[in-house]
Tab-separated table of C-alpha atoms and ligand atoms in Angstrom:
chain	number	residue	atom	x	y	z
A	180	MET	CA	129.915	156.620	-113.724
A	181	LYS	CA	132.396	157.418	-115.258
A	182	PHE	CA	136.143	158.976	-113.378
A	183	LEU	CA	138.618	160.798	-114.513
A	184	SER	CA	141.811	162.236	-113.436
A	185	PHE	CA	142.802	165.906	-114.932
A	186	ALA	CA	144.899	169.108	-114.535
A	187	ASP	CA	143.359	172.840	-113.180
A	188	GLN	CA	145.827	175.117	-113.450
A	189	GLY	CA	147.777	171.907	-112.317
A	190	GLN	CA	146.701	170.822	-110.017
A	191	PRO	CA	145.333	167.253	-109.258
A	192	ARG	CA	141.071	166.960	-109.632
A	193	LEU	CA	139.126	164.063	-109.762
A	194	GLY	CA	136.386	164.081	-112.024
A	195	VAL	CA	133.575	162.313	-113.761
A	196	LEU	CA	132.052	162.416	-117.207
A	197	THR	CA	128.613	163.337	-117.906
A	198	ASP	CA	126.151	161.672	-120.719
A	199	GLY	CA	127.432	165.234	-122.261
A	200	ASP	CA	130.557	164.781	-121.909
A	201	ARG	CA	131.001	167.455	-120.009
A	202	VAL	CA	133.923	167.057	-116.512
A	203	ILE	CA	131.651	167.693	-112.961
A	204	ASP	CA	134.814	169.156	-111.228
A	205	LEU	CA	133.943	166.328	-108.388
A	206	THR	CA	137.275	167.329	-105.767
A	207	ALA	CA	135.896	171.072	-105.764
A	208	LEU	CA	132.442	169.785	-105.387
A	209	LEU	CA	133.089	167.697	-101.978
A	210	ARG	CA	135.133	169.856	-100.854
A	211	SER	CA	132.586	172.845	-100.894
A	212	ASN	CA	130.022	169.740	-100.007
A	213	PRO	CA	131.545	168.519	-96.297
A	214	GLU	CA	128.618	166.600	-95.654
A	215	HIS	CA	129.573	163.602	-97.991
A	216	GLY	CA	131.415	161.635	-95.185
A	217	LEU	CA	134.268	160.477	-96.846
A	218	ALA	CA	137.901	159.752	-94.857
A	219	GLN	CA	139.373	162.522	-97.430
A	220	VAL	CA	138.332	164.071	-99.957
A	221	PRO	CA	140.000	162.158	-103.755
A	222	VAL	CA	142.606	163.801	-106.251
A	223	ASN	CA	142.247	162.007	-108.315
A	224	VAL	CA	141.412	158.374	-109.014
A	225	ASN	CA	144.234	156.405	-106.996
A	226	GLU	CA	142.496	158.688	-103.888
A	227	LEU	CA	139.671	157.316	-105.165
A	228	ILE	CA	140.137	153.981	-105.049
A	229	GLY	CA	142.204	153.536	-101.578
A	230	LEU	CA	139.138	155.120	-100.149
A	231	GLY	CA	136.643	151.941	-100.342
A	232	ASP	CA	133.781	150.354	-101.621
A	233	ASP	CA	130.992	152.393	-99.877
A	234	ALA	CA	133.236	156.063	-101.473
A	235	VAL	CA	131.038	155.516	-104.995
A	236	PRO	CA	127.540	155.733	-103.217
A	237	ARG	CA	129.412	158.210	-100.966
A	238	ILE	CA	129.903	160.039	-104.065
A	239	GLN	CA	127.009	159.073	-106.071
A	240	ALA	CA	124.248	160.557	-103.359
A	241	CYS	CA	126.901	164.007	-102.813
A	242	LEU	CA	126.107	164.378	-107.049
A	243	GLU	CA	122.417	163.710	-106.444
A	244	ASN	CA	121.875	166.537	-104.372
A	245	ALA	CA	124.001	169.429	-105.590
A	246	GLN	CA	122.870	172.059	-107.564
A	247	LEU	CA	124.413	171.156	-110.596
A	248	ALA	CA	122.205	172.483	-112.963
A	249	ASP	CA	123.617	176.285	-111.999
A	250	GLN	CA	126.741	174.545	-113.141
A	251	VAL	CA	128.007	174.512	-116.478
A	252	TRP	CA	131.209	172.422	-116.415
A	253	PRO	CA	133.601	171.874	-119.178
A	254	LEU	CA	134.061	169.582	-121.867
A	255	LEU	CA	136.041	166.603	-121.971
A	256	SER	CA	138.022	168.452	-124.864
A	257	GLU	CA	138.418	171.688	-123.386
A	258	ILE	CA	140.729	169.792	-120.121
A	259	ASP	CA	144.354	168.983	-118.692
A	260	VAL	CA	143.119	165.203	-119.374
A	261	LEU	CA	145.745	162.752	-117.171
A	262	PRO	CA	145.855	159.014	-116.789
A	263	PRO	CA	143.353	158.205	-115.979
A	264	LEU	CA	145.508	156.266	-113.148
A	265	GLN	CA	149.320	156.343	-111.732
A	266	MET	CA	150.993	153.761	-112.610
A	267	THR	CA	153.206	152.327	-109.332
A	268	LYS	CA	154.371	149.450	-110.934
A	269	ASN	CA	154.422	148.284	-114.610
A	270	VAL	CA	150.774	147.280	-116.120
A	271	PHE	CA	149.975	143.742	-116.449
A	272	CYS	CA	149.030	142.549	-119.895
A	273	VAL	CA	147.634	139.667	-122.116
A	274	GLY	CA	149.139	138.753	-125.074
A	275	ARG	CA	147.162	136.626	-127.175
A	276	ASN	CA	143.752	136.211	-125.928
A	277	TYR	CA	141.130	137.118	-129.309
A	278	ARG	CA	140.566	133.965	-131.410
A	279	GLU	CA	140.699	135.279	-134.898
A	280	HIS	CA	143.499	137.537	-133.511
A	281	ILE	CA	145.526	134.588	-132.809
A	282	ILE	CA	145.210	133.235	-136.322
A	283	GLU	CA	146.039	136.495	-138.465
A	284	GLY	CA	149.734	136.241	-136.621
A	285	ASN	CA	150.124	132.898	-136.859
A	286	LEU	CA	149.253	133.294	-140.771
A	287	ALA	CA	151.564	136.870	-140.388
A	288	ARG	CA	154.519	135.056	-139.067
A	289	GLY	CA	153.988	131.839	-141.740
A	290	ARG	CA	152.725	129.266	-138.450
A	291	PRO	CA	150.164	126.800	-138.949
A	292	ALA	CA	146.729	129.340	-138.293
A	293	ASN	CA	144.716	127.335	-136.247
A	294	THR	CA	147.220	126.882	-132.735
A	295	PHE	CA	146.203	128.265	-129.492
A	296	PRO	CA	148.089	129.226	-126.502
A	297	GLU	CA	146.781	126.950	-123.692
A	298	ALA	CA	147.568	129.369	-120.453
A	299	ILE	CA	147.455	132.639	-120.512
A	300	GLU	CA	150.814	134.724	-121.979
A	301	PHE	CA	150.781	137.892	-119.379
A	302	PHE	CA	153.958	140.448	-120.017
A	303	SER	CA	153.788	144.034	-118.668
A	304	LYS	CA	154.619	147.830	-119.696
A	305	PRO	CA	156.511	149.966	-117.702
A	306	PRO	CA	154.331	153.442	-115.529
A	307	THR	CA	156.856	155.061	-118.159
A	308	ALA	CA	155.373	154.326	-121.223
A	309	VAL	CA	151.543	155.512	-119.778
A	310	ILE	CA	150.537	158.234	-121.514
A	311	GLY	CA	146.842	160.078	-121.504
A	312	HIS	CA	143.570	160.328	-123.817
A	313	GLY	CA	144.841	163.325	-126.161
A	314	ALA	CA	148.181	162.904	-125.716
A	315	ASN	CA	150.941	162.161	-128.030
A	316	VAL	CA	153.084	159.077	-129.137
A	317	ARG	CA	156.186	158.905	-129.909
A	318	ARG	CA	156.774	157.261	-134.013
A	319	TYR	CA	160.831	156.610	-132.587
A	320	ALA	CA	161.862	156.577	-136.095
A	321	ASN	CA	165.490	155.188	-135.502
A	322	LEU	CA	163.667	151.981	-133.767
A	323	THR	CA	161.753	151.108	-135.356
A	324	ASP	CA	160.183	151.063	-138.724
A	325	SER	CA	156.598	148.943	-137.639
A	326	LEU	CA	154.300	151.140	-134.536
A	327	ASP	CA	151.770	148.966	-134.469
A	328	TYR	CA	147.928	149.220	-132.189
A	329	GLU	CA	146.026	146.895	-130.503
A	330	VAL	CA	142.217	148.276	-128.465
A	331	GLU	CA	142.150	146.542	-125.756
A	332	LEU	CA	139.707	146.533	-122.376
A	333	ALA	CA	140.813	147.149	-119.063
A	334	ILE	CA	140.274	145.689	-115.698
A	335	VAL	CA	141.301	148.061	-112.821
A	336	ILE	CA	142.162	146.535	-109.633
A	337	GLY	CA	140.160	147.730	-106.859
A	338	ARG	CA	141.037	145.632	-103.146
A	339	ARG	CA	144.202	143.440	-102.284
A	340	GLY	CA	143.992	140.196	-103.070
A	341	THR	CA	146.033	137.012	-103.634
A	342	ASN	CA	145.238	133.456	-105.306
A	343	ILE	CA	141.380	134.510	-105.858
A	344	SER	CA	138.603	132.592	-107.559
A	345	ARG	CA	137.382	133.066	-110.002
A	346	GLU	CA	134.579	132.590	-108.582
A	347	ASP	CA	135.413	135.169	-106.535
A	348	ALA	CA	137.476	137.232	-109.328
A	349	LEU	CA	134.835	140.967	-110.355
A	350	GLN	CA	134.708	141.249	-106.157
A	351	TYR	CA	138.720	142.805	-106.750
A	352	VAL	CA	137.146	145.124	-109.769
A	353	PHE	CA	137.035	148.747	-109.635
A	354	GLY	CA	136.074	149.198	-112.877
A	355	TYR	CA	137.179	149.200	-116.434
A	356	THR	CA	139.154	151.256	-118.797
A	357	ILE	CA	140.114	151.367	-121.965
A	358	VAL	CA	144.134	150.403	-123.483
A	359	ASN	CA	146.081	150.851	-126.444
A	360	ASP	CA	149.391	148.512	-126.562
A	361	ILE	CA	151.362	150.159	-129.207
A	362	THR	CA	153.620	147.905	-130.662
A	363	ALA	CA	156.880	147.608	-131.924
A	364	ARG	CA	156.904	144.758	-133.592
A	365	ASN	CA	160.734	144.816	-135.083
A	366	LEU	CA	161.681	144.698	-131.259
A	367	GLN	CA	159.105	142.985	-129.924
A	368	GLN	CA	160.682	139.754	-132.573
A	369	LEU	CA	164.129	141.271	-132.266
A	370	HIS	CA	164.285	140.221	-128.565
A	371	GLY	CA	162.383	137.073	-127.463
A	372	GLN	CA	160.825	138.403	-125.400
A	373	TRP	CA	157.534	141.024	-125.713
A	374	LEU	CA	159.277	143.957	-123.109
A	375	LYS	CA	161.037	145.769	-125.081
A	376	GLY	CA	159.450	145.809	-127.608
A	377	LYS	CA	155.807	146.722	-125.812
A	378	SER	CA	157.203	149.212	-123.149
A	379	LEU	CA	158.827	152.422	-125.415
A	380	ASP	CA	158.181	155.970	-123.705
A	381	THR	CA	154.222	157.173	-124.006
A	382	THR	CA	153.615	154.095	-126.028
A	383	CYS	CA	150.768	152.742	-123.266
A	384	PRO	CA	147.874	155.232	-124.386
A	385	MET	CA	145.402	154.875	-121.462
A	386	GLY	CA	141.725	155.874	-120.401
A	387	PRO	CA	140.228	158.695	-121.108
A	388	VAL	CA	138.112	157.538	-117.836
A	389	VAL	CA	138.006	154.502	-115.312
A	390	VAL	CA	134.375	153.360	-115.346
A	391	HIS	CA	132.651	151.871	-111.815
A	392	CYS	CA	132.130	147.835	-112.188
A	393	ALA	CA	128.519	148.790	-111.367
A	394	ALA	CA	128.015	150.490	-115.153
A	395	VAL	CA	128.737	147.414	-116.765
A	396	GLU	CA	126.377	144.536	-116.752
A	397	ASN	CA	128.933	142.312	-117.943
A	398	ALA	CA	132.689	143.328	-119.629
A	399	ASN	CA	132.632	139.841	-121.146
A	400	ASN	CA	130.509	141.485	-123.537
A	401	LEU	CA	132.040	144.680	-124.490
A	402	ASP	CA	132.346	145.356	-128.634
A	403	VAL	CA	135.668	146.552	-128.786
A	404	SER	CA	137.333	148.733	-131.300
A	405	LEU	CA	139.956	151.408	-133.149
A	406	THR	CA	140.319	153.592	-135.713
A	407	VAL	CA	143.243	155.352	-136.956
A	408	ASN	CA	142.579	158.329	-138.853
A	409	GLY	CA	139.260	157.907	-139.417
A	410	GLU	CA	139.575	154.443	-141.129
A	411	LEU	CA	137.929	150.867	-139.004
A	412	ARG	CA	141.002	148.150	-138.285
A	413	GLN	CA	139.456	146.822	-135.386
A	414	ALA	CA	135.827	145.682	-134.231
A	415	ASP	CA	135.218	142.908	-132.199
A	416	ASN	CA	133.394	142.093	-128.526
A	417	THR	CA	135.298	140.738	-125.493
A	418	SER	CA	133.145	137.381	-125.688
A	419	SER	CA	135.712	136.392	-128.396
A	420	MET	CA	139.144	136.560	-125.066
A	421	ILE	CA	139.784	133.069	-125.094
A	422	PHE	CA	140.318	133.555	-121.810
A	423	SER	CA	137.474	135.732	-119.562
A	424	ILE	CA	138.593	138.007	-117.473
A	425	GLU	CA	137.237	135.722	-114.177
A	426	THR	CA	139.839	133.674	-115.097
A	427	ILE	CA	142.680	136.201	-116.569
A	428	ILE	CA	142.043	137.797	-112.768
A	429	GLU	CA	142.326	133.884	-111.844
A	430	GLN	CA	145.818	132.923	-113.458
A	431	LEU	CA	147.531	136.247	-112.309
A	432	SER	CA	146.566	136.602	-108.730
A	433	ALA	CA	147.644	132.839	-108.160
A	434	GLY	CA	150.225	133.242	-105.633
A	435	LEU	CA	150.783	137.116	-106.874
A	436	THR	CA	149.211	139.822	-104.958
A	437	LEU	CA	147.530	142.091	-106.244
A	438	GLU	CA	146.797	145.361	-105.090
A	439	PRO	CA	144.679	148.631	-105.674
A	440	GLY	CA	144.947	150.723	-109.132
A	441	ASP	CA	146.974	147.263	-110.849
A	442	VAL	CA	145.444	147.750	-113.950
A	443	ILE	CA	145.103	144.431	-116.471
A	444	ALA	CA	144.833	145.445	-120.051
A	445	THR	CA	142.619	141.811	-121.864
A	446	GLY	CA	144.577	141.407	-125.380
A	447	THR	CA	143.717	142.753	-128.913
A	448	PRO	CA	140.937	141.761	-130.734
A	449	LYS	CA	142.220	141.405	-135.049
A	450	GLY	CA	143.064	143.586	-137.205
A	451	VAL	CA	146.638	145.105	-136.362
A	452	GLY	CA	148.101	146.472	-139.142
A	453	PHE	CA	151.704	143.660	-139.290
A	454	ALA	CA	148.753	141.125	-139.527
A	455	MET	CA	147.683	142.857	-143.149
A	456	THR	CA	148.909	142.151	-146.550
A	457	PRO	CA	150.851	144.837	-147.023
A	458	PRO	CA	150.922	145.371	-143.149
A	459	ARG	CA	149.717	149.239	-141.954
A	460	CYS	CA	152.216	150.284	-139.881
A	461	LEU	CA	151.796	153.501	-138.161
A	462	ASN	CA	152.718	157.297	-139.214
A	463	ILE	CA	153.366	160.564	-137.739
A	464	GLY	CA	150.571	162.448	-137.993
A	465	ASP	CA	148.382	159.649	-137.848
A	466	VAL	CA	145.018	159.550	-135.244
A	467	VAL	CA	144.278	156.662	-133.362
A	468	SER	CA	140.828	156.078	-132.381
A	469	ALA	CA	140.403	153.546	-129.291
A	470	THR	CA	136.502	152.133	-128.423
A	471	VAL	CA	134.795	150.390	-126.312
A	472	GLN	CA	131.097	150.190	-125.402
A	473	HIS	CA	130.270	151.843	-122.857
A	474	ILE	CA	133.467	152.981	-121.201
A	475	GLY	CA	134.230	155.425	-124.159
A	476	THR	CA	137.084	156.405	-126.706
A	477	LEU	CA	141.051	157.421	-126.229
A	478	THR	CA	142.672	159.245	-129.029
A	479	ASN	CA	145.863	159.438	-129.666
A	480	THR	CA	148.189	161.126	-132.707
A	481	ILE	CA	151.575	159.457	-133.197
A	482	ALA	CA	153.925	162.329	-133.569
A	483	ALA	CA	157.475	162.876	-134.460
B	707	MG	MG1	148.285	143.501	-126.483
């Protein structure tokens, strides 16, 4: 199942996206079907995750019993989509993780091509950077001349855990979403550490949905792609990641507690704008669409 958070007349709602791109108002459906057995009716994805492991099967049963055929639900394009998760802390991110992206970055910076990180490079993006599907990314003409895109598969944590082994790692995953790790390349370089260049407001588009882990057979084998104004810029598969999902969770959770609703972006493949010759940066009006197989497409427009 694909879950999303949206607003209906200003009120938060939990939705389920159908194969036909329609959004079932799960909050309304559960309120009108009190036999669902949930401890509370969730109004967003965070509350759904907080209900624990048996919430999704209960919702599945409720959907199967409901008279959905009589309802005409709105299309995804017709609703007020929110970021799928309300972040109370930073989005965890993995730097250079795809082999060919590391090579293109090395070449663009005049380094030897085949030097790869031995440990995972972690950084983060603050909650103030997070926006949802359809929202605008600000251009920041006064701060950067090199705004760039990065499509990424992102892990959504479902259970609290510390020192999680790679063997147990997937038991801590609620599902997966898409992050576009928008980056101001000049600030990333200027400040040494990546935080500032990766953290401007609106530079963490996320969503549109969180797909439940039961719908993803192997997240280490998903096609990942990105277009700018319809032109394909990035295309790879998560099987090209140096550090797998299990390894990322094991290394990040070592001595660092992961909590329900935490998000970990797993790195981006080759094809970023700064590594092109000449570099191609994002400009006002550009429409950026980030796609991950079995999850969907996250689209945002660059605005003044
Ligand atoms: Mg990135």
